[in-house]
PDB file of C-alpha atoms in Angstrom:
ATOM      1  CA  UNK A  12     -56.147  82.736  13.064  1.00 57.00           C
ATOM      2  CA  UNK A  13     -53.199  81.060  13.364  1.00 80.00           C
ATOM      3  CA  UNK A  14     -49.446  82.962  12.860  1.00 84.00           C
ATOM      4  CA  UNK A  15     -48.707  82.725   9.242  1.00 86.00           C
ATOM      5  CA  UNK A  16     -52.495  83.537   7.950  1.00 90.00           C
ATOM      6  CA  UNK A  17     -51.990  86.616  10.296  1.00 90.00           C
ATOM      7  CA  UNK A  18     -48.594  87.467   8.488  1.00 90.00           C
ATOM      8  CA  UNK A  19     -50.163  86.899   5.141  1.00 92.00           C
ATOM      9  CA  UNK A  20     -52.990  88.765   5.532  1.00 93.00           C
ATOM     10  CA  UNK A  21     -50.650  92.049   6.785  1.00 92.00           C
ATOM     11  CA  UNK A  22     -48.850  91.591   3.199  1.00 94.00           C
ATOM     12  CA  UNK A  23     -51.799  91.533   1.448  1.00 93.00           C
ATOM     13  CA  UNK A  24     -53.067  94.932   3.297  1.00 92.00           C
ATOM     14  CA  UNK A  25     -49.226  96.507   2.453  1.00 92.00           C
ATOM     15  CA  UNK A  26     -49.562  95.259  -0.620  1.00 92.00           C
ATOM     16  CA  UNK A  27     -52.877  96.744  -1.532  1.00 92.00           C
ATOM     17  CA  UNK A  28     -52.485  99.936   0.512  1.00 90.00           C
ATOM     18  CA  UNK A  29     -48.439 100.436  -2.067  1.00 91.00           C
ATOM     19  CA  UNK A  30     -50.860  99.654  -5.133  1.00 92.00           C
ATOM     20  CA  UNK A  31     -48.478  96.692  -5.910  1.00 94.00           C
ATOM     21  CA  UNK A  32     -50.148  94.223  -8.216  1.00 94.00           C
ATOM     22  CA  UNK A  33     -49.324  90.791  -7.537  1.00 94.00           C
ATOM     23  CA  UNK A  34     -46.987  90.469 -10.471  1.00 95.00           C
ATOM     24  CA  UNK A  35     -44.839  93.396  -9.532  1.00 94.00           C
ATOM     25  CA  UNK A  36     -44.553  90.972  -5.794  1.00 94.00           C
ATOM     26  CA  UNK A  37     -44.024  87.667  -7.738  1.00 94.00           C
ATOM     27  CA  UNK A  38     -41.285  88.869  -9.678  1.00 93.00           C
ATOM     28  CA  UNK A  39     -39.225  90.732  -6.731  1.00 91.00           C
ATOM     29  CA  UNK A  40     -39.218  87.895  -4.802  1.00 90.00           C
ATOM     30  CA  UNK A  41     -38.741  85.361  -7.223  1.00 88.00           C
ATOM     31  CA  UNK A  42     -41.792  83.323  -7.513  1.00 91.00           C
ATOM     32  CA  UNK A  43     -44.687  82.506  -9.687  1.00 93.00           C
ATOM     33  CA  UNK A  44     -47.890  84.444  -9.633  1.00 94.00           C
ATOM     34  CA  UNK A  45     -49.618  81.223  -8.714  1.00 95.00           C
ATOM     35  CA  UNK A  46     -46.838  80.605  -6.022  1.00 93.00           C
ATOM     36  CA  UNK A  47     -47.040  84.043  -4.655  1.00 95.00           C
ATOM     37  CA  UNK A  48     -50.953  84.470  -4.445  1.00 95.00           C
ATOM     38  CA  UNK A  49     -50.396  80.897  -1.849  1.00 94.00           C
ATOM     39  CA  UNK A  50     -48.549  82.935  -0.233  1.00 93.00           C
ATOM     40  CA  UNK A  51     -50.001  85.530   0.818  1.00 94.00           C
ATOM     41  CA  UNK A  52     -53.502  83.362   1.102  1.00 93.00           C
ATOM     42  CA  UNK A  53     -51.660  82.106   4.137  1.00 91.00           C
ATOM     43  CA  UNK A  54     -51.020  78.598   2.555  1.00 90.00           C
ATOM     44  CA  UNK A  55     -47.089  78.539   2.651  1.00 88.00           C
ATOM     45  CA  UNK A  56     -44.577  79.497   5.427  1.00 85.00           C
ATOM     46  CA  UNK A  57     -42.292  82.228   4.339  1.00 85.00           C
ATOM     47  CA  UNK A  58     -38.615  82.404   4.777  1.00 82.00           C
ATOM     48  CA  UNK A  59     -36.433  84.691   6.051  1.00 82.00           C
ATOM     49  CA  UNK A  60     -35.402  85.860   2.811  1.00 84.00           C
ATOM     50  CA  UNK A  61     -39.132  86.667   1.270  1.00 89.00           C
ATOM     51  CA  UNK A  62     -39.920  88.524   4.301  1.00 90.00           C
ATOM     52  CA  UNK A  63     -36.896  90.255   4.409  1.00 87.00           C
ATOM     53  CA  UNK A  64     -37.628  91.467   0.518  1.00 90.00           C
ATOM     54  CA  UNK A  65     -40.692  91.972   1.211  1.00 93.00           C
ATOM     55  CA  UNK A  66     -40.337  94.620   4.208  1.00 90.00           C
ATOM     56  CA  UNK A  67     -37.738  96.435   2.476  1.00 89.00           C
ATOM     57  CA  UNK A  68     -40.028  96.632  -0.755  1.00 92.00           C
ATOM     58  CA  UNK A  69     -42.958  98.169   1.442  1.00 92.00           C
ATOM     59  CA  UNK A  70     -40.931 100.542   3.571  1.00 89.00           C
ATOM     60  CA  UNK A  71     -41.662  98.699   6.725  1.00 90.00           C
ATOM     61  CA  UNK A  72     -39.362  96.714   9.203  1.00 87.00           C
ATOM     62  CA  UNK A  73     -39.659  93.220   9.503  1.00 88.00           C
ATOM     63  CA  UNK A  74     -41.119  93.221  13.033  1.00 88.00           C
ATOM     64  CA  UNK A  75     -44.292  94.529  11.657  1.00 89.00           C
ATOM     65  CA  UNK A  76     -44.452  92.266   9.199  1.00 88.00           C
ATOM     66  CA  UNK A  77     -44.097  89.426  12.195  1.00 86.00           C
ATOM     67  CA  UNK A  78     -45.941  91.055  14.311  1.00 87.00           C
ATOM     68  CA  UNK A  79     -47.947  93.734  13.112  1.00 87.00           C
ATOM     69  CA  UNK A  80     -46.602  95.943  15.878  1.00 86.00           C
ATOM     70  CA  UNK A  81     -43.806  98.805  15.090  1.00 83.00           C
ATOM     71  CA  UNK A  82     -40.776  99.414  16.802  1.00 82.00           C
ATOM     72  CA  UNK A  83     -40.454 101.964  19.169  1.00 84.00           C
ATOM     73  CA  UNK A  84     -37.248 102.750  20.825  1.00 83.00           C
ATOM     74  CA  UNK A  85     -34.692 104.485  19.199  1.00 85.00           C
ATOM     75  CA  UNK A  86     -31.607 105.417  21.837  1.00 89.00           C
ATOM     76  CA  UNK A  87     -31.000 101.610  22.997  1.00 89.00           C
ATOM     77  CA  UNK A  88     -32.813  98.677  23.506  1.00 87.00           C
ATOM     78  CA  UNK A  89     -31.503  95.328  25.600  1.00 89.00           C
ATOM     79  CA  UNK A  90     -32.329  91.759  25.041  1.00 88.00           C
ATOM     80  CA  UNK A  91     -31.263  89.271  27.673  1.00 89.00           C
ATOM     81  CA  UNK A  92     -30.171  85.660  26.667  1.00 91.00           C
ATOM     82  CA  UNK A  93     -32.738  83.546  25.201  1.00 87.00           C
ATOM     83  CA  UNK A  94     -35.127  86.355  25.225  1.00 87.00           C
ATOM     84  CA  UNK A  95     -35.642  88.398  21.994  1.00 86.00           C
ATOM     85  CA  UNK A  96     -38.013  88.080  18.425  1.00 87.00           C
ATOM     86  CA  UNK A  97     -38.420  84.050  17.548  1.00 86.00           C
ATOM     87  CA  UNK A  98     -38.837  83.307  14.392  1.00 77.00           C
ATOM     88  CA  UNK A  99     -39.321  79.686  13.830  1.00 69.00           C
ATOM     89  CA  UNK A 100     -39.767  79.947  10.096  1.00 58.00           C
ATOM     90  CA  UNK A 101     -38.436  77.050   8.277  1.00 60.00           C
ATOM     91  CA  UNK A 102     -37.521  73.569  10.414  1.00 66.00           C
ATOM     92  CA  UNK A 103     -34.067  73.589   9.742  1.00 74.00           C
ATOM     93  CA  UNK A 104     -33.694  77.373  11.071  1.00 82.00           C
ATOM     94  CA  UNK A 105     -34.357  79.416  14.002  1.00 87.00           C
ATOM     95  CA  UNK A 106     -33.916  83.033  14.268  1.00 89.00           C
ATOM     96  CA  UNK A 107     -33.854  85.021  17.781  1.00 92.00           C
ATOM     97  CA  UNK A 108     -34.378  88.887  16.526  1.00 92.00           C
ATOM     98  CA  UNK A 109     -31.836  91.020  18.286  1.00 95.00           C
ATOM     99  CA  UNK A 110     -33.168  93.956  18.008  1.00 93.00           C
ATOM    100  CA  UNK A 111     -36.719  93.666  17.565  1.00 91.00           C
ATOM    101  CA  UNK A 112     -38.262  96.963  18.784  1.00 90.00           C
ATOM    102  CA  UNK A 113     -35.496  99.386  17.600  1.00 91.00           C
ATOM    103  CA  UNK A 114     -36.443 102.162  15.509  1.00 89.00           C
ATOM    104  CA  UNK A 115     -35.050 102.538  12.303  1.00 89.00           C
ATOM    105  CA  UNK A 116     -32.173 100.028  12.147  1.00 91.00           C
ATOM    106  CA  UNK A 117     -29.396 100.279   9.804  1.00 91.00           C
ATOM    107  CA  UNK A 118     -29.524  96.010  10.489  1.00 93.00           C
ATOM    108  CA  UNK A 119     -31.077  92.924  11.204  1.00 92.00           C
ATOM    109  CA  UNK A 120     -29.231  91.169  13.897  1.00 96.00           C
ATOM    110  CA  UNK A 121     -29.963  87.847  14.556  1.00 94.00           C
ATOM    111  CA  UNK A 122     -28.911  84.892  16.674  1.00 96.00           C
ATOM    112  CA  UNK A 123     -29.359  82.019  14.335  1.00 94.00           C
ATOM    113  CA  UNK A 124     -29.963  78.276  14.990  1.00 94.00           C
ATOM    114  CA  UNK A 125     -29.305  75.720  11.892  1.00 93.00           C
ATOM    115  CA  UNK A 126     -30.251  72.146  12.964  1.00 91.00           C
ATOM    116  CA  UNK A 127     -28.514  69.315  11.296  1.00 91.00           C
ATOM    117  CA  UNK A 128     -30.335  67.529   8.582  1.00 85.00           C
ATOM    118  CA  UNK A 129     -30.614  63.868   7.641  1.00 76.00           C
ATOM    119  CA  UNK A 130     -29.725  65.108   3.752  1.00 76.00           C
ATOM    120  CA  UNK A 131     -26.867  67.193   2.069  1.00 77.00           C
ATOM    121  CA  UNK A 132     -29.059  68.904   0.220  1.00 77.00           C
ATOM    122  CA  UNK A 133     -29.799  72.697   0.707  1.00 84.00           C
ATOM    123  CA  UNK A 134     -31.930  75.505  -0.598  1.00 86.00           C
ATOM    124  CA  UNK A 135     -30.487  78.543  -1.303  1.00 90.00           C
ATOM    125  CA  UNK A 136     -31.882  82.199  -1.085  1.00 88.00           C
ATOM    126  CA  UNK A 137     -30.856  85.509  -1.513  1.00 89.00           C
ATOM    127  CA  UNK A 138     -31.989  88.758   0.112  1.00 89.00           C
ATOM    128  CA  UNK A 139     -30.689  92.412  -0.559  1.00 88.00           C
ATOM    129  CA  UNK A 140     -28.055  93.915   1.319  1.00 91.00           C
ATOM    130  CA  UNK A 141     -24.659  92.590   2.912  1.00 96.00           C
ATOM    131  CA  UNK A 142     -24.246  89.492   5.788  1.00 97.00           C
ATOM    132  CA  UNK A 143     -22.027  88.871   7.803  1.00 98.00           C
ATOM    133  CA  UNK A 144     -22.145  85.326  10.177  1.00 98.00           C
ATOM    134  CA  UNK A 145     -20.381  84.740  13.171  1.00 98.00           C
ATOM    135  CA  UNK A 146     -20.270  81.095  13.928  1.00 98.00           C
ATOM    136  CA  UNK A 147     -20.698  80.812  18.027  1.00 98.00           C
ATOM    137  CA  UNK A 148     -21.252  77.540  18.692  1.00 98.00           C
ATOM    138  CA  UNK A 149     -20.545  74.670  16.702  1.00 98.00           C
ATOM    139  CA  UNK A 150     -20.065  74.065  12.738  1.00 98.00           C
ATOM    140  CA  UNK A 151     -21.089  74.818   9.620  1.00 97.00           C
ATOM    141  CA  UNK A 152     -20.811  74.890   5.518  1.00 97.00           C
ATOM    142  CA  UNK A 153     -21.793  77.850   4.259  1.00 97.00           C
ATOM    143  CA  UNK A 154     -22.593  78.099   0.669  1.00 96.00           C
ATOM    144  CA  UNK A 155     -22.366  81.188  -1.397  1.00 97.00           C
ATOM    145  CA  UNK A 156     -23.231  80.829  -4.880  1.00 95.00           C
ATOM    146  CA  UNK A 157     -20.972  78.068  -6.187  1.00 95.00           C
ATOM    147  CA  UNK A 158     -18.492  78.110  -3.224  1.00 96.00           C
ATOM    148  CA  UNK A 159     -18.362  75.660   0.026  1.00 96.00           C
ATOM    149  CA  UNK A 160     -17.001  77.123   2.906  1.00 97.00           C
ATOM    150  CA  UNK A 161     -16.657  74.885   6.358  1.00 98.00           C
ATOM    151  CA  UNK A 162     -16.732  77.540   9.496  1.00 98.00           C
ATOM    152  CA  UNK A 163     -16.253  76.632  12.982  1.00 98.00           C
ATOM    153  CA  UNK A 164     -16.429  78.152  16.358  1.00 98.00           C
ATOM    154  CA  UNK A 165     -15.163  81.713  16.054  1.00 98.00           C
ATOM    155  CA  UNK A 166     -15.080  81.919  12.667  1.00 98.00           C
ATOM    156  CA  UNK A 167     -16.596  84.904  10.402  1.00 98.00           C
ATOM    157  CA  UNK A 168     -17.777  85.431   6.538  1.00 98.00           C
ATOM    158  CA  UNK A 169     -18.923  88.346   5.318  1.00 98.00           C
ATOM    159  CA  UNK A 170     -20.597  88.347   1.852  1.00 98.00           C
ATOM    160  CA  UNK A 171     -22.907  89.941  -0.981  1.00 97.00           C
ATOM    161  CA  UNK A 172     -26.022  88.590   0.320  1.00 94.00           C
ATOM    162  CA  UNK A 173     -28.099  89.069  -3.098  1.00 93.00           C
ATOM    163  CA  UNK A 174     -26.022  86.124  -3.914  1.00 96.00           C
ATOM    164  CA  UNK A 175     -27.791  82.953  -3.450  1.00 94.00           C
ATOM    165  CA  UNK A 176     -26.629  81.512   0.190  1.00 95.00           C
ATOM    166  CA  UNK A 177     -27.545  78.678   2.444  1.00 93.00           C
ATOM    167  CA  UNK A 178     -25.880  77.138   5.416  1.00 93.00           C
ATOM    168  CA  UNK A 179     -25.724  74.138   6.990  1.00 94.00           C
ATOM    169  CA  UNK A 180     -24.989  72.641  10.456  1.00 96.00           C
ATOM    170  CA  UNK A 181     -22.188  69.591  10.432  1.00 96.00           C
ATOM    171  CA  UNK A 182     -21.228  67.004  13.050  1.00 95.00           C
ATOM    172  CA  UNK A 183     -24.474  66.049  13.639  1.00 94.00           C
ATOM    173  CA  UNK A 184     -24.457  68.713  15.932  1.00 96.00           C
ATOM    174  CA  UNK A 185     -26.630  72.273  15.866  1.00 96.00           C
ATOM    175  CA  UNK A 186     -24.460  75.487  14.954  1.00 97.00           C
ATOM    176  CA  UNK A 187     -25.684  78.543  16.189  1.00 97.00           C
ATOM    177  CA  UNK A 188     -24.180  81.481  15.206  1.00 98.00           C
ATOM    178  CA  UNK A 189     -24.637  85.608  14.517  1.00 97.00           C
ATOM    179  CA  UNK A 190     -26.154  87.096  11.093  1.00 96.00           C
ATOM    180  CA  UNK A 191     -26.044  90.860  10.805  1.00 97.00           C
ATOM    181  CA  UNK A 192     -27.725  91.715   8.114  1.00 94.00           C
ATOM    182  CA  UNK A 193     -27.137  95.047   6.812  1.00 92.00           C
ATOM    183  CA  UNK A 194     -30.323  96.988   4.548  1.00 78.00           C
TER     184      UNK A 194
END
């Protein structure tokens, strides 16, 4: 089975064991019924943002959801460079999970690699809770509802992240930078 069938089927089995109908899931995370039920069939890759919704929704952090294990450590836990949660979800992004076996985290923090794209077109989403993006290396344009926003190295936004939100690397060039994401 490969990696998103075995996500699927883990939100179906949430799902099912909440008694949420499939409606009730459409609705919160902004899709059709018909879209949705694909979904969780295993025959569309999910974002960041419909997991995200989704984990919060079930009362379950997003690392089971990944990787149907929970987390376990709750004084500290270390991740060394390059090592950490991938999540490979969508082409364009890559997130590196922070935290990934922490117990009960207040946030999501994430090292997060945009790759430049051959368009200038971008597809918003919008998850609950606040953001805030450090930009590392490289830059980007950040777009918060109807605002553009170019950030380069060392640069930070913090916004409302329930508004719709996309970013995008410039310069032809990768930007990676921080996302804490606060539930």
């Amino acid at each position: 089975m490969n990696e998103i069938k075995e996500i699927a089927q883990r939100i179906s089995v949430l799902r099912e064991i909440e008694e949420i109908g499939i409606e009730e899931m459409a609705q919160l995370t902004g899709k059709t019924v018909e879209e949705y039920k694909e979904y969780e069939a295993g025959g569309k890759d999910f974002s960041f943002s419909f997991l995200y919704t989704l984990a919060n929704r079930f009362g379950v952090d997003i690392t089971e959801l990944l990787t149907g294990d929970n987390a376990k450590l709750k004084t500290f836990t270390l991740v060394r460079k390059g090592e950490g949660l991938k999540m490979e979800r969508r082409k364009a992004y890559k997130y590196q999970h922070l935290a990934p076996i922490f117990k009960n985290r207040a946030m999501e923090p994430f090292l997060v690699t945009v790759e430049p794209k051959d368009t200038d077109a971008v597809k918003k989403n919008a998850h609950e809770g606040q953001e805030l993006n450090y930009v590392v290396e490289g830059s980007m344009t950040i777009f918060i509802h109807d605002a553009e926003i170019r950030l380069n190295e060392g640069d930070t936004v913090y916004f409302d992240a329930s508004t719709p939100h996309a970013m995008r690397a410039e310069d032809g060039k990768p930007c990676k930078f921080l996302a804490i994401i606060s539930k």
